[in-house]
Amino acid sequence: MNVDALIANKKSWNEAAPRFYGRNPLPEYGPLAPTEDELQLIGDVTGLKVLEIGCGSGHSLQYMDQKHAGELWGLDLSTKQIESARDLLKNSRAPVQLFESPMEEDPGLPQHYFDLAYSVFAIGWTVDLDRTLANVHRYLKQGGVFVFSWEHPLFSRIASQDGTFVVAKSYHEEGSFDHEAWQETAIMQQFRLSTYLNVCIQQGFSIERVVEDVSLTDEMLKNQTNRWYSYEKAARIPTTMIIKCRKI
């Protein structure tokens, strides 16, 4: 496990936390992507024990509380994010347990316990995908569901040059990279879609659904011009991948 990358990412997220406070939580799965309201990948969470991997400022857990989840659990690498989440969720209806921890490490979460685990646009920060998914598998009950989203692996490989979209980097190349749209120094991971699917399968998950759709409206056209997730690019290339799998 790349400890140096974890240290760099923790520092980066502590610096970036105010910029991402409350940004794009559930029911959103990612920029210009269909929402949980449309997809119903998670569905009814009434009474369920739920765990968020990369819980950020806690707004997706707040969404789960509003949907009457039974228990709210979350982990995040960033001290600042966990502090924000604790403050946000202090008056939650459901009991809350938050852990400041990398997703690659088990901070003492109960095993074979959770009905649902999910991760919204966070999984690409792992420095060890196999270890992270093995942890999630161990946390879930038999038959438990894991839903996660991340930037589609093709999106950063395609660039706009002089009004034309070109392949700027090989889709087959995997590993660590510095994301050009990220302001702070940080290490993210690039994997092919097939790698995410195959690691899920190898760790004991059954793949139930893969979503690569985009959701584009005229309002988005006005708001997304000249941004990393631009309307023009999203009309041609999916911005987000969403994967639903189940522990078998």
mmCIF file of C-alpha atoms in Angstrom:
data_model
loop_
_atom_site.group_PDB
_atom_site.id
_atom_site.type_symbol
_atom_site.label_atom_id
_atom_site.label_comp_id
_atom_site.label_asym_id
_atom_site.label_seq_id
_atom_site.Cartn_x
_atom_site.Cartn_y
_atom_site.Cartn_z
ATOM 1 C CA MET A 1 0.000 0.000 0.000
ATOM 2 C CA ASN A 2 1.344 3.436 -0.972
ATOM 3 C CA VAL A 3 1.571 5.226 2.383
ATOM 4 C CA ASP A 4 3.064 8.363 0.808
ATOM 5 C CA ALA A 5 0.012 8.683 -1.456
ATOM 6 C CA LEU A 6 -2.329 8.342 1.535
ATOM 7 C CA ILE A 7 -0.458 11.101 3.372
ATOM 8 C CA ALA A 8 -0.589 13.373 0.298
ATOM 9 C CA ASN A 9 -4.296 12.684 -0.244
ATOM 10 C CA LYS A 10 -5.174 13.316 3.397
ATOM 11 C CA LYS A 11 -3.406 16.689 3.260
ATOM 12 C CA SER A 12 -5.075 17.500 -0.053
ATOM 13 C CA TRP A 13 -8.564 16.702 1.215
ATOM 14 C CA ASN A 14 -8.059 18.646 4.425
ATOM 15 C CA GLU A 15 -7.254 21.657 2.239
ATOM 16 C CA ALA A 16 -10.070 21.016 -0.244
ATOM 17 C CA ALA A 17 -12.803 20.151 2.289
ATOM 18 C CA PRO A 18 -14.425 23.631 2.415
ATOM 19 C CA ARG A 19 -14.656 23.700 -1.393
ATOM 20 C CA PHE A 20 -16.498 20.377 -1.484
ATOM 21 C CA TYR A 21 -18.784 20.878 1.501
ATOM 22 C CA GLY A 22 -22.201 19.477 0.569
ATOM 23 C CA ARG A 23 -21.236 19.103 -3.066
ATOM 24 C CA ASN A 24 -23.009 16.487 -5.208
ATOM 25 C CA PRO A 25 -24.259 14.103 -2.485
ATOM 26 C CA LEU A 26 -26.932 11.452 -2.961
ATOM 27 C CA PRO A 27 -29.321 11.328 -4.703
ATOM 28 C CA GLU A 28 -26.582 12.472 -7.149
ATOM 29 C CA TYR A 29 -23.994 9.921 -8.247
ATOM 30 C CA GLY A 30 -21.714 12.251 -10.183
ATOM 31 C CA PRO A 31 -21.593 15.170 -12.596
ATOM 32 C CA LEU A 32 -24.143 15.012 -15.409
ATOM 33 C CA ALA A 33 -25.139 11.491 -14.353
ATOM 34 C CA PRO A 34 -28.627 10.126 -13.616
ATOM 35 C CA THR A 35 -29.625 10.252 -9.958
ATOM 36 C CA GLU A 36 -30.769 7.667 -7.456
ATOM 37 C CA ASP A 37 -34.278 9.060 -7.871
ATOM 38 C CA GLU A 38 -34.128 7.968 -11.517
ATOM 39 C CA LEU A 39 -32.112 4.758 -11.172
ATOM 40 C CA GLN A 40 -33.395 3.258 -7.901
ATOM 41 C CA LEU A 41 -30.180 1.258 -7.445
ATOM 42 C CA ILE A 42 -30.449 1.543 -3.655
ATOM 43 C CA GLY A 43 -34.199 1.819 -3.237
ATOM 44 C CA ASP A 44 -35.891 1.648 0.156
ATOM 45 C CA VAL A 45 -33.380 1.892 3.025
ATOM 46 C CA THR A 46 -35.893 1.942 5.900
ATOM 47 C CA GLY A 47 -34.279 0.338 8.938
ATOM 48 C CA LEU A 48 -31.115 -0.697 7.084
ATOM 49 C CA LYS A 49 -27.589 -0.516 8.449
ATOM 50 C CA VAL A 50 -25.739 1.596 5.873
ATOM 51 C CA LEU A 51 -22.040 2.340 5.425
ATOM 52 C CA GLU A 52 -20.554 5.082 3.272
ATOM 53 C CA ILE A 53 -17.000 4.703 1.944
ATOM 54 C CA GLY A 54 -15.576 8.218 1.620
ATOM 55 C CA CYS A 55 -18.381 9.970 3.472
ATOM 56 C CA GLY A 56 -17.006 13.494 2.998
ATOM 57 C CA SER A 57 -19.051 16.194 4.713
ATOM 58 C CA GLY A 58 -21.813 13.708 5.577
ATOM 59 C CA HIS A 59 -24.515 14.961 3.220
ATOM 60 C CA SER A 60 -25.137 11.556 1.623
ATOM 61 C CA LEU A 61 -25.511 10.059 5.096
ATOM 62 C CA GLN A 62 -27.955 12.862 5.863
ATOM 63 C CA TYR A 63 -29.901 11.783 2.763
ATOM 64 C CA MET A 64 -29.952 8.230 4.145
ATOM 65 C CA ASP A 65 -31.226 9.531 7.477
ATOM 66 C CA GLN A 66 -34.021 11.398 5.707
ATOM 67 C CA LYS A 67 -34.883 8.099 3.980
ATOM 68 C CA HIS A 68 -35.190 6.424 7.423
ATOM 69 C CA ALA A 69 -32.067 4.253 7.391
ATOM 70 C CA GLY A 70 -31.634 2.398 10.691
ATOM 71 C CA GLU A 71 -27.936 3.097 11.332
ATOM 72 C CA LEU A 72 -25.514 5.542 9.688
ATOM 73 C CA TRP A 73 -21.853 4.588 9.433
ATOM 74 C CA GLY A 74 -19.149 6.384 7.472
ATOM 75 C CA LEU A 75 -15.422 6.559 7.005
ATOM 76 C CA ASP A 76 -13.231 9.176 5.391
ATOM 77 C CA LEU A 77 -9.513 9.861 5.147
ATOM 78 C CA SER A 78 -9.833 13.573 5.919
ATOM 79 C CA THR A 79 -9.917 14.998 9.435
ATOM 80 C CA LYS A 80 -11.752 18.089 8.181
ATOM 81 C CA GLN A 81 -14.383 16.050 6.374
ATOM 82 C CA ILE A 82 -15.086 13.894 9.405
ATOM 83 C CA GLU A 83 -15.381 17.006 11.589
ATOM 84 C CA SER A 84 -17.901 18.488 9.119
ATOM 85 C CA ALA A 85 -19.854 15.229 8.972
ATOM 86 C CA ARG A 86 -20.032 14.954 12.765
ATOM 87 C CA ASP A 87 -21.373 18.486 13.002
ATOM 88 C CA LEU A 88 -23.896 17.969 10.198
ATOM 89 C CA LEU A 89 -25.206 14.686 11.597
ATOM 90 C CA LYS A 90 -25.263 15.559 15.302
ATOM 91 C CA ASN A 91 -29.062 15.762 15.354
ATOM 92 C CA SER A 92 -29.739 12.781 13.097
ATOM 93 C CA ARG A 93 -32.691 10.538 13.788
ATOM 94 C CA ALA A 94 -30.587 7.383 13.329
ATOM 95 C CA PRO A 95 -27.457 6.581 15.388
ATOM 96 C CA VAL A 96 -24.197 7.672 13.713
ATOM 97 C CA GLN A 97 -20.723 6.133 13.763
ATOM 98 C CA LEU A 98 -17.933 7.949 11.888
ATOM 99 C CA PHE A 99 -14.319 6.835 11.433
ATOM 100 C CA GLU A 100 -11.330 8.867 10.253
ATOM 101 C CA SER A 101 -9.584 6.222 8.184
ATOM 102 C CA PRO A 102 -8.351 5.380 4.693
ATOM 103 C CA MET A 103 -10.715 3.063 2.850
ATOM 104 C CA GLU A 104 -7.830 0.605 2.403
ATOM 105 C CA GLU A 105 -7.614 0.070 6.178
ATOM 106 C CA ASP A 106 -10.211 -1.433 8.488
ATOM 107 C CA PRO A 107 -10.655 0.971 11.435
ATOM 108 C CA GLY A 108 -12.591 -1.614 13.432
ATOM 109 C CA LEU A 109 -15.882 -1.734 11.554
ATOM 110 C CA PRO A 110 -18.138 -4.721 12.298
ATOM 111 C CA GLN A 111 -17.881 -7.612 9.863
ATOM 112 C CA HIS A 112 -20.796 -9.264 8.031
ATOM 113 C CA TYR A 113 -22.991 -6.519 9.482
ATOM 114 C CA PHE A 114 -24.176 -3.997 6.891
ATOM 115 C CA ASP A 115 -27.159 -4.304 4.569
ATOM 116 C CA LEU A 116 -25.827 -1.614 2.240
ATOM 117 C CA ALA A 117 -22.481 0.001 1.480
ATOM 118 C CA TYR A 118 -22.087 2.791 -1.026
ATOM 119 C CA SER A 119 -19.492 5.260 -2.266
ATOM 120 C CA VAL A 120 -20.259 8.388 -4.283
ATOM 121 C CA PHE A 121 -17.372 9.603 -6.449
ATOM 122 C CA ALA A 122 -14.705 8.448 -3.973
ATOM 123 C CA ILE A 123 -13.508 4.986 -5.015
ATOM 124 C CA GLY A 124 -10.900 6.374 -7.452
ATOM 125 C CA TRP A 125 -8.977 7.769 -4.489
ATOM 126 C CA THR A 126 -8.061 4.308 -3.231
ATOM 127 C CA VAL A 127 -4.387 3.397 -3.430
ATOM 128 C CA ASP A 128 -5.277 -0.312 -3.291
ATOM 129 C CA LEU A 129 -8.494 -1.263 -5.092
ATOM 130 C CA ASP A 130 -8.292 -4.969 -4.207
ATOM 131 C CA ARG A 131 -7.856 -4.249 -0.518
ATOM 132 C CA THR A 132 -10.638 -1.662 -0.459
ATOM 133 C CA LEU A 133 -13.163 -3.957 -2.121
ATOM 134 C CA ALA A 134 -12.108 -6.864 0.090
ATOM 135 C CA ASN A 135 -12.855 -4.671 3.114
ATOM 136 C CA VAL A 136 -16.279 -3.697 1.780
ATOM 137 C CA HIS A 137 -17.107 -7.338 1.057
ATOM 138 C CA ARG A 138 -16.174 -8.298 4.609
ATOM 139 C CA TYR A 139 -18.288 -5.498 6.137
ATOM 140 C CA LEU A 140 -21.449 -6.554 4.270
ATOM 141 C CA LYS A 141 -23.926 -9.231 5.247
ATOM 142 C CA GLN A 142 -24.460 -12.132 2.875
ATOM 143 C CA GLY A 143 -26.598 -10.688 0.098
ATOM 144 C CA GLY A 144 -25.644 -7.120 1.052
ATOM 145 C CA VAL A 145 -25.459 -4.503 -1.705
ATOM 146 C CA PHE A 146 -22.559 -2.246 -2.693
ATOM 147 C CA VAL A 147 -23.205 0.707 -5.020
ATOM 148 C CA PHE A 148 -20.352 2.975 -6.081
ATOM 149 C CA SER A 149 -19.629 5.665 -8.628
ATOM 150 C CA TRP A 150 -16.542 7.331 -10.025
ATOM 151 C CA GLU A 151 -15.435 9.341 -13.042
ATOM 152 C CA HIS A 152 -15.796 7.175 -16.121
ATOM 153 C CA PRO A 153 -12.363 5.809 -17.089
ATOM 154 C CA LEU A 154 -12.703 7.135 -20.635
ATOM 155 C CA PHE A 155 -13.495 10.708 -19.658
ATOM 156 C CA SER A 156 -10.017 11.929 -18.718
ATOM 157 C CA ARG A 157 -8.497 10.038 -21.663
ATOM 158 C CA ILE A 158 -10.352 12.165 -24.205
ATOM 159 C CA ALA A 159 -9.373 15.811 -24.663
ATOM 160 C CA SER A 160 -10.665 18.685 -26.763
ATOM 161 C CA GLN A 161 -8.146 20.193 -29.161
ATOM 162 C CA ASP A 162 -9.141 22.939 -31.587
ATOM 163 C CA GLY A 163 -12.775 21.871 -31.465
ATOM 164 C CA THR A 164 -12.012 18.190 -32.014
ATOM 165 C CA PHE A 165 -12.015 15.392 -29.458
ATOM 166 C CA VAL A 166 -8.852 13.292 -29.469
ATOM 167 C CA VAL A 167 -7.498 10.373 -27.437
ATOM 168 C CA ALA A 168 -4.924 12.133 -25.281
ATOM 169 C CA LYS A 169 -3.801 9.079 -23.301
ATOM 170 C CA SER A 170 -4.159 5.340 -23.723
ATOM 171 C CA TYR A 171 -7.266 3.855 -22.133
ATOM 172 C CA HIS A 172 -5.224 0.704 -21.399
ATOM 173 C CA GLU A 173 -2.742 2.535 -19.157
ATOM 174 C CA GLU A 174 -3.596 2.027 -15.488
ATOM 175 C CA GLY A 175 -2.132 3.276 -12.225
ATOM 176 C CA SER A 176 -1.529 6.499 -10.326
ATOM 177 C CA PHE A 177 -1.973 9.908 -11.932
ATOM 178 C CA ASP A 178 -2.353 13.587 -11.078
ATOM 179 C CA HIS A 179 -5.801 14.729 -12.181
ATOM 180 C CA GLU A 180 -5.476 17.994 -14.116
ATOM 181 C CA ALA A 181 -8.794 19.281 -12.764
ATOM 182 C CA TRP A 182 -7.718 18.863 -9.116
ATOM 183 C CA GLN A 183 -6.172 21.970 -7.581
ATOM 184 C CA GLU A 184 -4.222 20.413 -4.704
ATOM 185 C CA THR A 185 -1.396 17.868 -4.944
ATOM 186 C CA ALA A 186 -3.021 14.437 -4.804
ATOM 187 C CA ILE A 187 -2.753 10.930 -6.211
ATOM 188 C CA MET A 188 -5.734 9.310 -7.913
ATOM 189 C CA GLN A 189 -5.973 5.968 -9.665
ATOM 190 C CA GLN A 190 -6.851 5.196 -13.273
ATOM 191 C CA PHE A 191 -8.403 1.805 -14.007
ATOM 192 C CA ARG A 192 -10.338 0.471 -16.952
ATOM 193 C CA LEU A 193 -14.010 -0.251 -16.414
ATOM 194 C CA SER A 194 -13.247 -3.954 -16.810
ATOM 195 C CA THR A 195 -10.746 -3.759 -13.935
ATOM 196 C CA TYR A 196 -13.377 -2.394 -11.556
ATOM 197 C CA LEU A 197 -15.781 -5.145 -12.607
ATOM 198 C CA ASN A 198 -13.218 -7.939 -12.427
ATOM 199 C CA VAL A 199 -11.917 -6.916 -8.996
ATOM 200 C CA CYS A 200 -15.504 -6.854 -7.715
ATOM 201 C CA ILE A 201 -16.001 -10.375 -9.045
ATOM 202 C CA GLN A 202 -12.661 -11.599 -7.649
ATOM 203 C CA GLN A 203 -13.569 -10.277 -4.197
ATOM 204 C CA GLY A 204 -16.854 -12.183 -4.176
ATOM 205 C CA PHE A 205 -19.417 -9.779 -5.609
ATOM 206 C CA SER A 206 -22.030 -10.448 -8.257
ATOM 207 C CA ILE A 207 -22.438 -7.537 -10.686
ATOM 208 C CA GLU A 208 -26.098 -6.513 -10.981
ATOM 209 C CA ARG A 209 -26.000 -3.293 -12.979
ATOM 210 C CA VAL A 210 -23.536 -0.956 -14.702
ATOM 211 C CA VAL A 211 -24.657 2.569 -15.628
ATOM 212 C CA GLU A 212 -22.780 4.799 -18.085
ATOM 213 C CA ASP A 213 -25.662 7.125 -18.994
ATOM 214 C CA VAL A 214 -25.529 10.895 -18.930
ATOM 215 C CA SER A 215 -28.328 13.262 -17.958
ATOM 216 C CA LEU A 216 -28.292 16.446 -20.027
ATOM 217 C CA THR A 217 -30.723 19.365 -19.889
ATOM 218 C CA ASP A 218 -30.803 22.839 -21.379
ATOM 219 C CA GLU A 219 -30.057 24.256 -17.916
ATOM 220 C CA MET A 220 -26.935 22.126 -17.732
ATOM 221 C CA LEU A 221 -25.895 23.425 -21.142
ATOM 222 C CA LYS A 222 -25.837 26.957 -19.708
ATOM 223 C CA ASN A 223 -24.055 25.992 -16.496
ATOM 224 C CA GLN A 224 -21.433 23.568 -17.784
ATOM 225 C CA THR A 225 -19.751 25.561 -20.564
ATOM 226 C CA ASN A 226 -15.932 25.538 -20.329
ATOM 227 C CA ARG A 227 -15.898 23.320 -17.240
ATOM 228 C CA TRP A 228 -14.098 19.988 -16.841
ATOM 229 C CA TYR A 229 -17.451 18.191 -17.048
ATOM 230 C CA SER A 230 -18.705 20.187 -19.996
ATOM 231 C CA TYR A 231 -22.033 19.581 -21.683
ATOM 232 C CA GLU A 232 -20.299 19.296 -25.050
ATOM 233 C CA LYS A 233 -17.946 16.558 -23.886
ATOM 234 C CA ALA A 234 -20.592 14.728 -21.845
ATOM 235 C CA ALA A 235 -22.825 14.562 -24.921
ATOM 236 C CA ARG A 236 -20.167 12.309 -26.477
ATOM 237 C CA ILE A 237 -18.444 10.553 -23.568
ATOM 238 C CA PRO A 238 -19.931 9.348 -20.253
ATOM 239 C CA THR A 239 -18.764 11.386 -17.271
ATOM 240 C CA THR A 240 -19.610 8.817 -14.634
ATOM 241 C CA MET A 241 -19.722 5.069 -14.123
ATOM 242 C CA ILE A 242 -22.076 3.624 -11.517
ATOM 243 C CA ILE A 243 -21.807 -0.016 -10.467
ATOM 244 C CA LYS A 244 -24.209 -2.026 -8.329
ATOM 245 C CA CYS A 245 -23.037 -5.371 -6.985
ATOM 246 C CA ARG A 246 -24.076 -7.852 -4.304
ATOM 247 C CA LYS A 247 -22.121 -9.991 -1.861
ATOM 248 C CA ILE A 248 -22.527 -13.654 -2.765
#
